[in-house]
Amino acid sequence: MITGNKGEWSELYVLTKLLAEGKLFQSDINLDKDENEYYEIIKVYKEESASTLEFERNDEISIYRVVNNERSFVKNLSIDYFSEKSPDLLNGILNGKGKHFKIDEINDFINEIEIQKLTALSTSKSDIKLRIYDHRLAKETDLGFSIKSLLGEDSTLFNTGIGNNFIFEIEGDLKTSLEEFNSETYKPAGGISKITARLRKIIDLGTTIKFKGIQSKQLWRNLKMIDGDLPEVLAHALLHRWINRTSSLLKTVETLEENDPMDFYNGEKSIQKLYEYKLKRFLAECAMGMTSETPWLGIYDATGGVIIPKRDGNIVCFHIYDFNLFREYLINNTIFEQPSTGEDEDNPGNINTESKKKYYYGWLYEEEEKLYFKINLQIRFK
């Protein structure tokens, strides 16, 4: 019995829906499909542990299994069969309970199409590989796509981890003990976050907040790979997010453009929007598969773009040709998330060793007679 989370089941839904419809529609900035812009589905590839399944779409769906470059015919199935099963799969995903779940209604379908696992291999650069007819090139081409599913409640664009902590040094007189500072700000009045309360108090005390680095050296290198200024740009974005209580990436970038904390514009007006461009590039690289701890090489020339399955059942894509549109969609539809801090409620400013999520950030701490504050980075879709 195959089980999976909503993201993993979404990969099978995309395969099933595309074979049923035979078209992959281009998205507009509002995630609505453009009826006039689409790619014809010729074939869908499904990587298994020891083989690859090929689903060839003609008058029927012809299934082939490839082992060691030897291609053998498995069976034919009707297109209507895939059309009947895609709604069952969608409903099973939307109604699935728990982190991992099974979908009883499609057990026979899974057996019929002979798949043994939901997701692509961990070594694969893409979530799904398609052969499409590309009207722009007037030819068939094989392309890998990343899948960003909106079928779950909260779809994460950039996952968190303990290495995602951005480290800031606090310079100046705290005018109180470290213990008192963390205790007094642990449960602030007015419904604001303790992170906001602490950063605002640090500013009110006249101390200076300086970005010092990122806990994960690999994440730092990945960000530098995208843009040399990106670690510092994200650091300013995170500070703005908490100090001004603005989770929207779009509003954050608007404030950075206005305040110019890195002095890109030297007080002059410019038609260039450097903060916006750099953050858009970051979001797009995340969507294309960049993570915190895996070295990112910035190579996706064999990638077609991003496929997005929506809660209404429709599937749209942003092709690599239309990356400007995709970046615009991302900046307009993402927010900073707040992962669990892992702070000890009974001893503020200290680690809760029993915490399941050990990100450990959001309080003032001392190291080698210097004061520091960590902010964790996680981004999800609205």
Short mmCIF file of C-alpha atoms in Angstrom, two decimals:
data_model
loop_
_atom_site.label_atom_id
_atom_site.label_comp_id
_atom_site.label_asym_id
_atom_site.label_seq_id
_atom_site.Cartn_x
_atom_site.Cartn_y
_atom_site.Cartn_z
CA MET A 1 0.00 0.00 0.00
CA ILE A 2 1.53 3.30 -1.11
CA THR A 3 1.34 6.26 1.28
CA GLY A 4 2.56 9.82 0.91
CA ASN A 5 2.08 13.42 1.92
CA LYS A 6 0.12 15.92 -0.17
CA GLY A 7 3.17 17.07 -2.06
CA GLU A 8 4.16 13.52 -2.95
CA TRP A 9 0.64 12.57 -4.04
CA SER A 10 0.59 15.74 -6.14
CA GLU A 11 3.32 14.31 -8.39
CA LEU A 12 1.06 11.37 -9.28
CA TYR A 13 -1.88 13.74 -9.77
CA VAL A 14 0.11 15.83 -12.25
CA LEU A 15 1.08 12.70 -14.19
CA THR A 16 -2.52 11.47 -14.28
CA LYS A 17 -4.13 14.81 -15.13
CA LEU A 18 -1.68 15.66 -17.90
CA LEU A 19 -2.13 12.28 -19.56
CA ALA A 20 -5.90 12.68 -19.30
CA GLU A 21 -5.98 16.18 -20.82
CA GLY A 22 -3.00 16.01 -23.14
CA LYS A 23 -2.19 19.67 -22.56
CA LEU A 24 -0.06 21.67 -20.15
CA PHE A 25 -1.40 25.21 -19.97
CA GLN A 26 0.72 28.31 -19.46
CA SER A 27 -0.21 30.40 -16.40
CA ASP A 28 -0.79 34.12 -16.16
CA ILE A 29 0.33 36.17 -13.14
CA ASN A 30 -2.91 35.29 -11.29
CA LEU A 31 -2.35 31.56 -11.75
CA ASP A 32 -5.18 31.29 -14.26
CA LYS A 33 -4.53 29.15 -17.31
CA ASP A 34 -4.09 30.78 -20.69
CA GLU A 35 -6.35 28.81 -23.01
CA ASN A 36 -4.32 29.94 -26.02
CA GLU A 37 -0.89 29.03 -24.67
CA TYR A 38 -0.23 25.38 -23.96
CA TYR A 39 2.17 22.51 -24.63
CA GLU A 40 0.98 19.21 -26.07
CA ILE A 41 1.83 16.18 -23.94
CA ILE A 42 3.54 13.51 -26.01
CA LYS A 43 4.93 11.38 -23.21
CA VAL A 44 5.35 11.34 -19.41
CA TYR A 45 8.34 9.63 -17.79
CA LYS A 46 8.09 8.08 -14.30
CA GLU A 47 11.32 7.07 -12.59
CA GLU A 48 11.16 3.94 -10.46
CA SER A 49 13.92 2.45 -8.31
CA ALA A 50 15.29 0.08 -10.96
CA SER A 51 13.50 1.19 -14.10
CA THR A 52 11.70 4.01 -15.87
CA LEU A 53 8.06 3.90 -16.93
CA GLU A 54 7.08 5.74 -20.10
CA PHE A 55 3.46 6.76 -20.63
CA GLU A 56 3.03 7.52 -24.32
CA ARG A 57 -0.11 9.44 -25.28
CA ASN A 58 -1.77 8.73 -28.63
CA ASP A 59 -5.29 7.36 -29.09
CA GLU A 60 -4.55 5.41 -25.92
CA ILE A 61 -1.96 5.59 -23.17
CA SER A 62 0.77 3.09 -24.03
CA ILE A 63 2.96 2.09 -21.09
CA TYR A 64 6.57 0.96 -21.58
CA ARG A 65 9.18 -0.10 -19.05
CA VAL A 66 12.84 0.75 -19.64
CA VAL A 67 15.53 -1.27 -17.85
CA ASN A 68 19.20 -0.80 -18.77
CA ASN A 69 18.17 0.99 -21.96
CA GLU A 70 15.99 -1.99 -22.97
CA ARG A 71 12.44 -0.79 -23.71
CA SER A 72 9.58 -3.28 -23.40
CA PHE A 73 5.85 -2.79 -23.94
CA VAL A 74 3.68 -3.26 -20.83
CA LYS A 75 0.07 -2.44 -21.79
CA ASN A 76 -2.38 0.02 -23.27
CA LEU A 77 -4.93 1.90 -21.16
CA SER A 78 -7.67 4.22 -22.32
CA ILE A 79 -7.40 7.98 -21.94
CA ASP A 80 -10.86 7.89 -20.36
CA TYR A 81 -9.46 5.70 -17.58
CA PHE A 82 -7.01 8.45 -16.61
CA SER A 83 -9.79 11.05 -16.92
CA GLU A 84 -11.95 9.04 -14.50
CA LYS A 85 -9.19 8.59 -11.94
CA SER A 86 -7.79 12.13 -11.79
CA PRO A 87 -10.82 13.52 -9.82
CA ASP A 88 -10.57 10.59 -7.36
CA LEU A 89 -6.91 11.34 -6.87
CA LEU A 90 -7.55 15.07 -6.41
CA ASN A 91 -10.28 14.47 -3.81
CA GLY A 92 -8.09 11.98 -2.00
CA ILE A 93 -5.30 14.53 -1.72
CA LEU A 94 -7.56 17.38 -0.62
CA ASN A 95 -9.26 15.21 2.02
CA GLY A 96 -6.15 13.36 3.16
CA LYS A 97 -5.51 13.42 6.91
CA GLY A 98 -2.20 13.33 8.70
CA LYS A 99 1.33 13.83 7.45
CA HIS A 100 1.22 10.63 5.35
CA PHE A 101 -1.92 8.91 4.15
CA LYS A 102 -3.20 6.41 1.62
CA ILE A 103 -5.96 6.89 -0.96
CA ASP A 104 -8.02 3.71 -1.10
CA GLU A 105 -10.07 4.85 -4.11
CA ILE A 106 -7.09 4.64 -6.45
CA ASN A 107 -5.40 1.43 -5.28
CA ASP A 108 -6.53 -0.41 -8.40
CA PHE A 109 -5.33 2.47 -10.59
CA ILE A 110 -1.87 2.44 -8.97
CA ASN A 111 -1.60 -1.29 -9.56
CA GLU A 112 -2.87 -0.94 -13.13
CA ILE A 113 -0.26 1.64 -14.13
CA GLU A 114 2.39 -0.39 -12.26
CA ILE A 115 4.03 2.38 -10.27
CA GLN A 116 5.79 1.49 -7.02
CA LYS A 117 6.65 4.91 -5.62
CA LEU A 118 5.09 8.37 -5.75
CA THR A 119 8.06 10.67 -6.14
CA ALA A 120 10.99 11.06 -8.47
CA LEU A 121 14.35 9.69 -7.38
CA SER A 122 16.22 11.88 -4.90
CA THR A 123 19.03 12.18 -7.44
CA SER A 124 16.68 13.58 -10.08
CA LYS A 125 16.95 17.28 -10.93
CA SER A 126 13.20 17.52 -11.57
CA ASP A 127 9.95 16.22 -10.09
CA ILE A 128 8.50 15.12 -13.42
CA LYS A 129 9.89 14.69 -16.91
CA LEU A 130 7.73 15.30 -19.98
CA ARG A 131 8.07 15.09 -23.71
CA ILE A 132 6.09 18.02 -25.06
CA TYR A 133 5.51 19.55 -28.44
CA ASP A 134 6.91 23.06 -28.14
CA HIS A 135 5.17 25.39 -30.58
CA ARG A 136 7.83 28.06 -30.10
CA LEU A 137 10.54 25.68 -31.31
CA ALA A 138 8.17 23.71 -33.58
CA LYS A 139 9.54 20.41 -32.31
CA GLU A 140 9.22 17.77 -29.63
CA THR A 141 11.51 18.16 -26.63
CA ASP A 142 12.13 16.38 -23.31
CA LEU A 143 11.98 18.71 -20.32
CA GLY A 144 12.04 18.26 -16.56
CA PHE A 145 9.69 20.33 -14.42
CA SER A 146 9.64 21.19 -10.74
CA ILE A 147 6.22 20.73 -9.10
CA LYS A 148 5.00 23.27 -6.53
CA SER A 149 1.72 21.93 -5.23
CA LEU A 150 -1.02 24.15 -3.81
CA LEU A 151 -3.11 21.13 -2.80
CA GLY A 152 -1.95 21.30 0.80
CA GLU A 153 -2.96 24.03 3.25
CA ASP A 154 0.47 25.65 3.44
CA SER A 155 2.76 25.12 0.49
CA THR A 156 6.35 25.90 1.43
CA LEU A 157 8.65 27.49 -1.12
CA PHE A 158 11.80 27.47 1.01
CA ASN A 159 11.91 24.99 3.89
CA THR A 160 13.41 25.87 7.21
CA GLY A 161 16.23 24.21 9.11
CA ILE A 162 18.59 25.06 11.93
CA GLY A 163 21.12 26.24 9.35
CA ASN A 164 18.66 28.89 8.11
CA ASN A 165 19.40 31.13 11.09
CA PHE A 166 20.69 34.58 10.15
CA ILE A 167 23.00 35.88 12.88
CA PHE A 168 23.06 39.52 13.98
CA GLU A 169 25.49 41.13 16.40
CA ILE A 170 24.03 43.63 18.88
CA GLU A 171 26.43 46.47 19.70
CA GLY A 172 25.82 48.85 22.58
CA ASP A 173 24.68 48.96 26.20
CA LEU A 174 21.76 46.65 26.97
CA LYS A 175 21.13 48.51 30.26
CA THR A 176 19.91 45.29 31.87
CA SER A 177 21.00 41.70 32.32
CA LEU A 178 20.61 39.22 29.49
CA GLU A 179 18.27 37.11 31.63
CA GLU A 180 16.03 40.06 32.46
CA PHE A 181 15.88 41.18 28.84
CA ASN A 182 14.75 37.78 27.55
CA SER A 183 12.31 37.22 30.42
CA GLU A 184 10.68 40.65 30.15
CA THR A 185 10.14 40.28 26.41
CA TYR A 186 9.04 36.64 26.31
CA LYS A 187 5.30 37.38 26.47
CA PRO A 188 4.82 40.95 25.20
CA ALA A 189 1.51 42.77 25.44
CA GLY A 190 -0.59 43.70 22.44
CA GLY A 191 -0.46 40.36 20.69
CA ILE A 192 2.89 40.98 19.01
CA SER A 193 5.55 38.33 18.59
CA LYS A 194 8.36 38.06 21.13
CA ILE A 195 10.77 38.41 18.19
CA THR A 196 9.21 41.75 17.24
CA ALA A 197 9.17 42.91 20.86
CA ARG A 198 12.82 42.03 21.37
CA LEU A 199 14.07 43.65 18.18
CA ARG A 200 12.08 46.81 18.86
CA LYS A 201 13.45 47.02 22.39
CA ILE A 202 17.00 46.55 21.08
CA ILE A 203 16.42 49.52 18.77
CA ASP A 204 14.78 51.60 21.53
CA LEU A 205 17.84 51.04 23.72
CA GLY A 206 19.95 52.76 21.07
CA THR A 207 21.97 49.66 20.28
CA THR A 208 23.04 48.72 16.75
CA ILE A 209 22.01 45.59 14.85
CA LYS A 210 24.64 44.32 12.42
CA PHE A 211 24.39 41.29 10.16
CA LYS A 212 27.27 38.89 10.87
CA GLY A 213 26.53 35.72 8.92
CA ILE A 214 24.40 32.63 8.37
CA GLN A 215 24.54 29.55 10.56
CA SER A 216 24.82 27.22 7.55
CA LYS A 217 27.93 27.81 5.47
CA GLN A 218 26.31 25.84 2.65
CA LEU A 219 23.27 28.11 2.61
CA TRP A 220 25.59 31.13 2.58
CA ARG A 221 27.43 29.70 -0.45
CA ASN A 222 24.15 28.88 -2.21
CA LEU A 223 22.93 32.45 -1.75
CA LYS A 224 26.26 33.88 -2.92
CA MET A 225 25.98 31.63 -5.98
CA ILE A 226 22.73 33.36 -6.91
CA ASP A 227 23.86 36.89 -6.08
CA GLY A 228 26.81 38.17 -4.08
CA ASP A 229 24.62 40.64 -2.16
CA LEU A 230 21.85 38.16 -1.39
CA PRO A 231 22.85 37.14 2.18
CA GLU A 232 22.80 40.78 3.30
CA VAL A 233 19.65 41.61 1.30
CA LEU A 234 17.81 38.74 2.99
CA ALA A 235 19.16 39.82 6.37
CA HIS A 236 17.65 43.30 5.91
CA ALA A 237 14.43 41.71 4.65
CA LEU A 238 14.17 39.54 7.78
CA LEU A 239 14.78 42.49 10.08
CA HIS A 240 12.07 44.49 8.31
CA ARG A 241 9.71 41.51 8.45
CA TRP A 242 9.88 41.36 12.24
CA ILE A 243 10.41 44.98 13.25
CA ASN A 244 7.53 46.21 11.09
CA ARG A 245 5.41 43.04 11.37
CA THR A 246 5.17 42.60 7.61
CA SER A 247 5.26 39.03 6.37
CA SER A 248 4.58 39.88 2.70
CA LEU A 249 7.62 39.59 0.44
CA LEU A 250 6.14 42.23 -1.86
CA LYS A 251 5.68 44.80 0.93
CA THR A 252 9.10 43.98 2.30
CA VAL A 253 10.82 44.59 -1.03
CA GLU A 254 8.91 47.87 -1.47
CA THR A 255 10.26 49.07 1.89
CA LEU A 256 13.81 48.01 1.05
CA GLU A 257 13.62 49.89 -2.25
CA GLU A 258 12.41 52.99 -0.43
CA ASN A 259 14.86 52.89 2.50
CA ASP A 260 17.87 51.50 0.57
CA PRO A 261 19.64 50.06 3.67
CA MET A 262 22.62 48.87 1.59
CA ASP A 263 23.03 52.25 -0.14
CA PHE A 264 22.75 50.82 -3.64
CA TYR A 265 21.38 54.09 -5.00
CA ASN A 266 23.57 56.60 -3.08
CA GLY A 267 20.56 58.82 -2.45
CA GLU A 268 19.75 59.08 -6.16
CA LYS A 269 16.59 58.01 -7.94
CA SER A 270 16.98 54.95 -10.12
CA ILE A 271 14.73 53.06 -12.51
CA GLN A 272 16.59 49.90 -11.50
CA LYS A 273 15.14 47.94 -8.59
CA LEU A 274 18.07 46.02 -7.20
CA TYR A 275 16.43 44.66 -4.03
CA GLU A 276 13.41 43.48 -5.99
CA TYR A 277 15.48 41.80 -8.67
CA LYS A 278 17.75 40.00 -6.21
CA LEU A 279 14.86 38.72 -4.10
CA LYS A 280 12.93 37.61 -7.19
CA ARG A 281 15.97 35.63 -8.32
CA PHE A 282 16.18 33.99 -4.90
CA LEU A 283 12.50 32.98 -4.98
CA ALA A 284 12.82 31.57 -8.49
CA GLU A 285 15.91 29.52 -7.60
CA CYS A 286 14.03 28.13 -4.58
CA ALA A 287 11.19 27.11 -6.87
CA MET A 288 13.67 25.42 -9.19
CA GLY A 289 14.98 23.25 -6.38
CA MET A 290 17.55 25.18 -4.35
CA THR A 291 17.62 24.12 -0.70
CA SER A 292 19.68 25.08 2.34
CA GLU A 293 22.11 22.20 2.61
CA THR A 294 22.53 20.79 -0.90
CA PRO A 295 25.16 22.58 -3.02
CA TRP A 296 23.33 24.64 -5.63
CA LEU A 297 25.08 24.81 -8.99
CA GLY A 298 22.61 27.17 -10.62
CA ILE A 299 22.15 24.82 -13.56
CA TYR A 300 18.67 24.13 -14.88
CA ASP A 301 19.07 24.43 -18.63
CA ALA A 302 17.37 21.02 -19.06
CA THR A 303 14.45 22.18 -16.95
CA GLY A 304 11.21 23.32 -18.52
CA GLY A 305 10.04 25.37 -15.57
CA VAL A 306 7.51 24.91 -12.79
CA ILE A 307 4.18 23.08 -12.76
CA ILE A 308 1.56 24.16 -10.21
CA PRO A 309 -1.43 21.93 -9.39
CA LYS A 310 -4.20 24.07 -7.86
CA ARG A 311 -6.97 23.24 -5.43
CA ASP A 312 -9.62 23.57 -8.15
CA GLY A 313 -7.92 20.69 -9.98
CA ASN A 314 -6.43 22.77 -12.76
CA ILE A 315 -2.74 22.46 -13.57
CA VAL A 316 -0.74 25.38 -14.96
CA CYS A 317 2.92 26.00 -15.64
CA PHE A 318 5.47 28.74 -15.90
CA HIS A 319 7.85 27.83 -18.71
CA ILE A 320 11.51 28.75 -18.50
CA TYR A 321 10.84 31.18 -21.37
CA ASP A 322 8.42 33.09 -19.15
CA PHE A 323 10.57 33.44 -16.05
CA ASN A 324 9.90 37.15 -15.68
CA LEU A 325 6.21 36.35 -15.31
CA PHE A 326 7.01 33.54 -12.88
CA ARG A 327 9.19 35.77 -10.70
CA GLU A 328 6.42 38.37 -10.62
CA TYR A 329 3.97 35.72 -9.46
CA LEU A 330 6.35 34.57 -6.71
CA ILE A 331 7.03 38.03 -5.26
CA ASN A 332 3.29 38.72 -5.18
CA ASN A 333 2.29 35.43 -3.58
CA THR A 334 4.84 34.55 -0.91
CA ILE A 335 5.27 35.41 2.76
CA PHE A 336 7.84 34.91 5.50
CA GLU A 337 6.85 32.07 7.83
CA GLN A 338 7.63 31.77 11.55
CA PRO A 339 8.95 28.32 12.49
CA SER A 340 8.99 27.23 16.12
CA THR A 341 11.80 28.97 18.01
CA GLY A 342 12.60 26.09 20.38
CA GLU A 343 12.90 28.48 23.33
CA ASP A 344 12.37 27.21 26.89
CA GLU A 345 9.15 28.76 28.22
CA ASP A 346 10.27 28.27 31.82
CA ASN A 347 13.71 29.70 31.19
CA PRO A 348 13.47 32.34 28.41
CA GLY A 349 16.64 32.85 26.42
CA ASN A 350 17.58 29.20 26.69
CA ILE A 351 17.07 26.09 24.58
CA ASN A 352 14.13 23.80 25.25
CA THR A 353 15.88 20.43 24.96
CA GLU A 354 12.51 18.66 24.64
CA SER A 355 11.46 20.73 21.63
CA LYS A 356 10.83 18.59 18.54
CA LYS A 357 11.78 21.43 16.20
CA LYS A 358 15.27 22.51 17.16
CA TYR A 359 15.73 25.74 15.22
CA TYR A 360 16.76 27.71 18.32
CA TYR A 361 16.45 31.36 17.42
CA GLY A 362 14.61 34.53 18.42
CA TRP A 363 16.30 35.49 21.68
CA LEU A 364 19.35 37.46 22.75
CA TYR A 365 22.41 35.40 23.69
CA GLU A 366 26.06 35.95 24.57
CA GLU A 367 29.08 34.39 22.94
CA GLU A 368 32.69 35.38 23.66
CA GLU A 369 31.45 38.50 25.49
CA LYS A 370 29.42 39.65 22.49
CA LEU A 371 25.63 39.77 22.10
CA TYR A 372 23.86 38.07 19.21
CA PHE A 373 20.35 37.52 17.90
CA LYS A 374 19.22 34.88 15.38
CA ILE A 375 16.31 35.05 12.91
CA ASN A 376 15.24 31.96 10.98
CA LEU A 377 14.36 32.04 7.27
CA GLN A 378 11.36 30.16 5.90
CA ILE A 379 9.11 31.19 3.01
CA ARG A 380 5.75 29.81 1.93
CA PHE A 381 2.97 30.65 -0.48
CA LYS A 382 0.05 32.71 0.81
#
